[in-house]
Coordinates of C-alpha atoms in Angstrom, one line a residue:
M1 CA 18.5 13.1 -21.6
D2 CA 15.2 11.9 -20.2
I3 CA 16.8 10.4 -17.1
I4 CA 15.8 12.3 -13.9
S5 CA 18.2 12.3 -11.0
T6 CA 16.6 11.5 -7.7
H7 CA 18.7 14.3 -6.2
A8 CA 16.9 16.8 -8.5
L9 CA 13.5 15.8 -7.2
P10 CA 11.8 17.3 -4.1
R11 CA 11.5 15.2 -1.0
P12 CA 8.7 12.7 -1.3
L13 CA 5.4 13.8 0.3
I14 CA 4.4 11.5 3.1
G15 CA 0.8 11.9 4.4
I16 CA 0.3 11.3 8.2
S17 CA -3.1 10.7 9.7
G18 CA -4.2 12.3 13.0
R19 CA -7.2 12.5 15.2
R20 CA -10.1 14.8 15.8
L21 CA -10.4 16.4 19.3
R22 CA -12.0 19.5 20.8
G23 CA -10.5 22.7 21.9
A24 CA -10.9 21.8 25.5
A25 CA -8.1 19.3 25.1
I26 CA -5.6 22.1 24.8
G27 CA -7.2 24.4 27.3
A28 CA -9.0 26.6 24.8
P29 CA -11.0 29.5 26.4
H30 CA -14.7 29.5 26.9
G31 CA -16.5 29.7 23.6
F32 CA -13.9 27.6 21.8
A33 CA -13.9 24.6 24.1
D34 CA -16.0 22.7 21.6
A35 CA -14.1 23.9 18.5
P36 CA -12.9 20.9 16.3
L37 CA -9.2 20.3 16.6
E38 CA -6.9 18.2 14.4
A39 CA -4.2 16.7 16.6
Y40 CA -1.0 15.1 15.3
L41 CA 1.8 13.6 17.4
S42 CA 5.0 15.3 16.2
E43 CA 7.3 12.2 16.5
Y44 CA 5.7 10.8 13.3
S45 CA 6.5 13.9 11.3
T46 CA 10.0 14.2 12.8
S47 CA 10.7 10.6 11.9
V48 CA 9.6 11.2 8.3
L49 CA 11.8 14.3 8.1
H50 CA 14.9 12.5 9.5
A51 CA 14.3 9.8 6.9
G52 CA 14.4 12.3 4.1
G53 CA 10.6 12.8 3.5
L54 CA 8.4 15.8 3.7
P55 CA 5.5 15.2 6.1
V56 CA 2.0 16.3 5.3
H57 CA -0.7 16.2 8.0
L58 CA -4.0 14.9 6.6
P59 CA -7.3 16.6 7.8
M60 CA -10.2 14.3 8.3
D61 CA -12.7 16.5 6.4
A62 CA -10.8 15.8 3.1
V63 CA -11.7 13.0 0.7
P64 CA -9.1 10.3 1.3
A65 CA -8.6 9.3 -2.3
E66 CA -8.0 12.9 -3.4
L67 CA -5.3 13.3 -0.7
V68 CA -3.6 10.0 -1.6
E69 CA -3.6 10.9 -5.3
R70 CA -1.2 13.8 -4.4
L71 CA 1.0 11.9 -2.0
D72 CA 4.1 9.6 -2.4
G73 CA 3.5 7.7 0.8
V74 CA 1.1 7.3 3.8
V75 CA 1.5 6.7 7.5
I76 CA -1.6 5.6 9.5
V77 CA -0.8 6.3 13.1
G78 CA -1.7 4.7 16.4
G79 CA -4.6 5.6 18.6
D80 CA -7.8 4.2 20.1
D81 CA -9.5 0.9 19.1
V82 CA -10.8 0.1 15.7
D83 CA -14.6 -0.3 15.9
P84 CA -15.1 -4.0 16.6
R85 CA -18.2 -4.0 14.3
L86 CA -15.9 -3.5 11.4
Y87 CA -14.6 -7.1 11.9
G88 CA -17.8 -8.8 13.0
Q89 CA -17.6 -8.2 16.8
T90 CA -19.3 -5.8 19.2
P91 CA -17.8 -3.3 21.7
G92 CA -17.0 -5.0 25.0
P93 CA -16.2 -3.8 28.5
F94 CA -12.6 -3.0 27.6
T95 CA -13.5 -1.0 24.4
P96 CA -12.7 2.7 24.9
L97 CA -14.3 5.6 23.0
I98 CA -14.7 4.7 19.3
D99 CA -14.4 7.3 16.5
P100 CA -16.4 6.1 13.4
Q101 CA -15.2 9.2 11.4
R102 CA -11.6 8.4 12.0
D103 CA -12.2 4.7 11.2
A104 CA -13.8 5.6 7.9
F105 CA -11.2 8.3 7.0
E106 CA -8.2 6.1 7.6
A107 CA -9.8 3.1 6.0
G108 CA -10.3 5.3 2.9
L109 CA -6.6 6.3 3.0
I110 CA -5.6 2.7 3.2
E111 CA -7.8 1.6 0.4
A112 CA -6.6 4.4 -1.8
A113 CA -3.0 3.7 -1.1
I114 CA -3.4 0.0 -1.9
S115 CA -5.3 0.8 -5.1
G116 CA -2.6 3.2 -6.2
G117 CA 0.4 1.2 -5.1
I118 CA 1.3 4.0 -2.7
P119 CA 3.9 3.0 0.0
L120 CA 2.0 2.5 3.3
L121 CA 3.1 2.2 6.9
G122 CA 0.6 1.3 9.6
V123 CA 1.6 1.8 13.2
C124 CA -0.2 0.0 16.1
R125 CA -3.8 0.9 15.4
G126 CA -2.8 1.6 11.8
A127 CA -1.5 -2.0 11.4
Q128 CA -4.7 -3.3 12.9
L129 CA -6.9 -1.2 10.7
L130 CA -4.9 -2.3 7.6
N131 CA -5.7 -5.9 8.5
V132 CA -9.4 -5.1 9.1
V133 CA -9.7 -3.2 5.7
R134 CA -8.4 -6.4 4.0
G135 CA -11.2 -8.4 5.7
G136 CA -9.2 -9.7 8.7
T137 CA -10.1 -9.7 12.3
L138 CA -8.5 -8.6 15.6
H139 CA -8.1 -9.9 19.1
S140 CA -10.4 -7.3 20.8
H141 CA -8.6 -7.4 24.1
L142 CA -5.3 -8.8 25.4
A143 CA -5.6 -8.9 29.2
P144 CA -2.8 -7.0 31.1
G145 CA -0.6 -9.3 33.1
E146 CA -0.8 -12.2 30.5
G147 CA 2.0 -13.1 28.2
E148 CA 4.1 -10.0 27.4
S149 CA 1.5 -7.6 28.9
H150 CA 1.3 -5.7 25.7
G151 CA -1.0 -3.1 27.0
S152 CA 1.3 -2.0 29.9
Y153 CA 2.1 1.7 30.2
A154 CA 4.6 1.1 33.0
Y155 CA 7.7 2.0 30.9
P156 CA 8.9 5.1 29.1
R157 CA 7.6 5.3 25.5
A158 CA 11.0 4.4 23.9
H159 CA 11.8 1.5 26.3
R160 CA 12.1 -1.8 24.4
V161 CA 10.2 -4.3 26.6
H162 CA 10.1 -7.5 24.5
E163 CA 11.6 -9.3 21.5
V164 CA 10.0 -9.7 18.1
R165 CA 11.0 -12.6 15.8
T166 CA 10.7 -11.8 12.0
A167 CA 9.9 -14.0 9.1
P168 CA 12.7 -15.0 6.6
G169 CA 12.5 -13.1 3.3
S170 CA 10.2 -10.4 4.8
V171 CA 10.6 -6.6 4.7
A172 CA 10.6 -6.8 8.5
Q173 CA 13.6 -9.1 8.5
T174 CA 15.5 -7.0 6.0
L175 CA 15.0 -3.9 8.2
Y176 CA 15.4 -5.5 11.7
G177 CA 17.2 -8.8 11.3
E178 CA 16.0 -12.1 12.6
T179 CA 15.0 -10.4 15.9
T180 CA 14.6 -7.0 17.3
R181 CA 13.3 -5.5 20.6
V182 CA 10.3 -3.2 20.7
N183 CA 8.1 -1.1 22.9
S184 CA 4.5 -2.2 23.5
F185 CA 1.3 -0.1 24.1
H186 CA -1.7 -2.0 22.8
H187 CA -4.5 -4.2 24.0
Q188 CA -5.6 -5.4 20.6
A189 CA -3.7 -7.3 17.9
V190 CA -4.2 -9.0 14.5
D191 CA -6.0 -12.3 14.8
V192 CA -7.1 -13.7 11.4
P193 CA -5.1 -12.1 8.6
G194 CA -7.0 -10.5 5.8
R195 CA -6.7 -10.9 2.0
G196 CA -3.1 -10.8 1.0
V197 CA -1.9 -10.1 4.5
V198 CA 1.1 -12.0 5.6
V199 CA 2.2 -12.1 9.2
T200 CA 6.0 -11.3 9.4
G201 CA 6.7 -10.7 13.0
W202 CA 5.7 -12.3 16.4
A203 CA 6.2 -11.6 20.1
P204 CA 7.4 -14.4 22.2
D205 CA 3.9 -15.2 23.3
G206 CA 2.7 -15.5 19.7
V207 CA 1.0 -12.1 19.4
V208 CA 1.3 -10.7 15.9
E209 CA 3.7 -7.8 15.7
A210 CA 4.3 -7.2 12.0
I211 CA 2.3 -7.7 8.8
E212 CA 2.9 -7.1 5.1
L213 CA 0.8 -7.2 2.0
E214 CA 1.8 -9.6 -0.8
G215 CA 3.3 -7.8 -3.8
L216 CA 2.6 -4.3 -2.4
P217 CA 4.8 -1.7 -0.5
A218 CA 2.7 -1.9 2.7
I219 CA 3.8 -2.9 6.2
G220 CA 2.2 -2.7 9.6
V221 CA 4.0 -2.8 12.9
Q222 CA 2.4 -3.3 16.3
W223 CA 5.0 -1.2 18.2
H224 CA 5.7 2.5 18.0
P225 CA 8.8 3.0 15.9
E226 CA 8.3 6.8 15.8
T227 CA 9.5 7.0 19.4
F228 CA 13.0 5.5 18.6
G229 CA 14.4 8.5 16.7
A230 CA 15.6 6.8 13.6
D231 CA 13.7 3.5 13.2
P232 CA 14.5 1.9 9.8
V233 CA 10.9 1.5 8.8
F234 CA 10.7 5.2 8.1
G235 CA 13.7 5.0 5.9
W236 CA 12.1 2.1 4.1
L237 CA 8.9 4.1 3.6
V238 CA 10.6 7.2 2.3
A239 CA 12.9 5.2 0.0
Q240 CA 9.9 3.4 -1.5
A241 CA 8.0 6.7 -1.8
A242 CA 11.0 8.4 -3.5
A243 CA 11.4 5.5 -5.9
R244 CA 7.8 5.7 -6.9
A245 CA 7.9 9.5 -7.3
T246 CA 11.0 9.1 -9.5
L247 CA 9.2 6.6 -11.8
A248 CA 6.2 8.9 -12.0
A249 CA 8.2 11.9 -12.8
S250 CA 10.2 10.0 -15.5
A251 CA 6.9 8.7 -17.0
T252 CA 5.5 12.3 -17.1
Q253 CA 8.6 13.7 -18.8
N254 CA 8.6 10.9 -21.4
I255 CA 5.0 11.6 -22.2
A256 CA 5.7 15.3 -22.6

């Protein structure tokens, strides 16, 4: 028979982006303080593992399209601001250090995933960059103390500080129901949606909390689901990636 059981297939490979630091960040000895360092927050890989996927850390020196070609799913993680010049603005007084190399690398991962129909999850900065890659814009700064104070670091990472309302018929509502509670560590957010971007989640003050791409397995969330241990969005990503891998393996066997 040509039917391939999903149980016979290896775990889907889920690529996870990181960030470029220097050895001094981990207390490297003199002589290695300026050595380039790839840093990855382990909660992302742990979440992928618990959902049934096999995490793969993606080095920034690689060609994004070549990486994505070998993957079944992609996670674009949180971090510092997306360069405002990428969406028609300029850095302001609340813009922290910008990393053009990371912006270009992760944008390449997003573009390759969209082009290949690879399941994609963007978290916080990753959701924002997904919108920017599609030609959308961001609110460059949400002032602390206003609305839900989205940029507050006053609470533990996994503390759910505010509610999110989801859109009917969306992936977000399928995963979380009509409402869910989330953590919040951001001072930027999606403003004008890009091409094919649909807003599917909102905070009580109207700030965008979830986006999806029409007709594609891509979702972005403004909160940090990796801190919750078993957030359903990772289950969705791994399930989508496994289904795609199964179809690809079946097609390969049929050709052979």
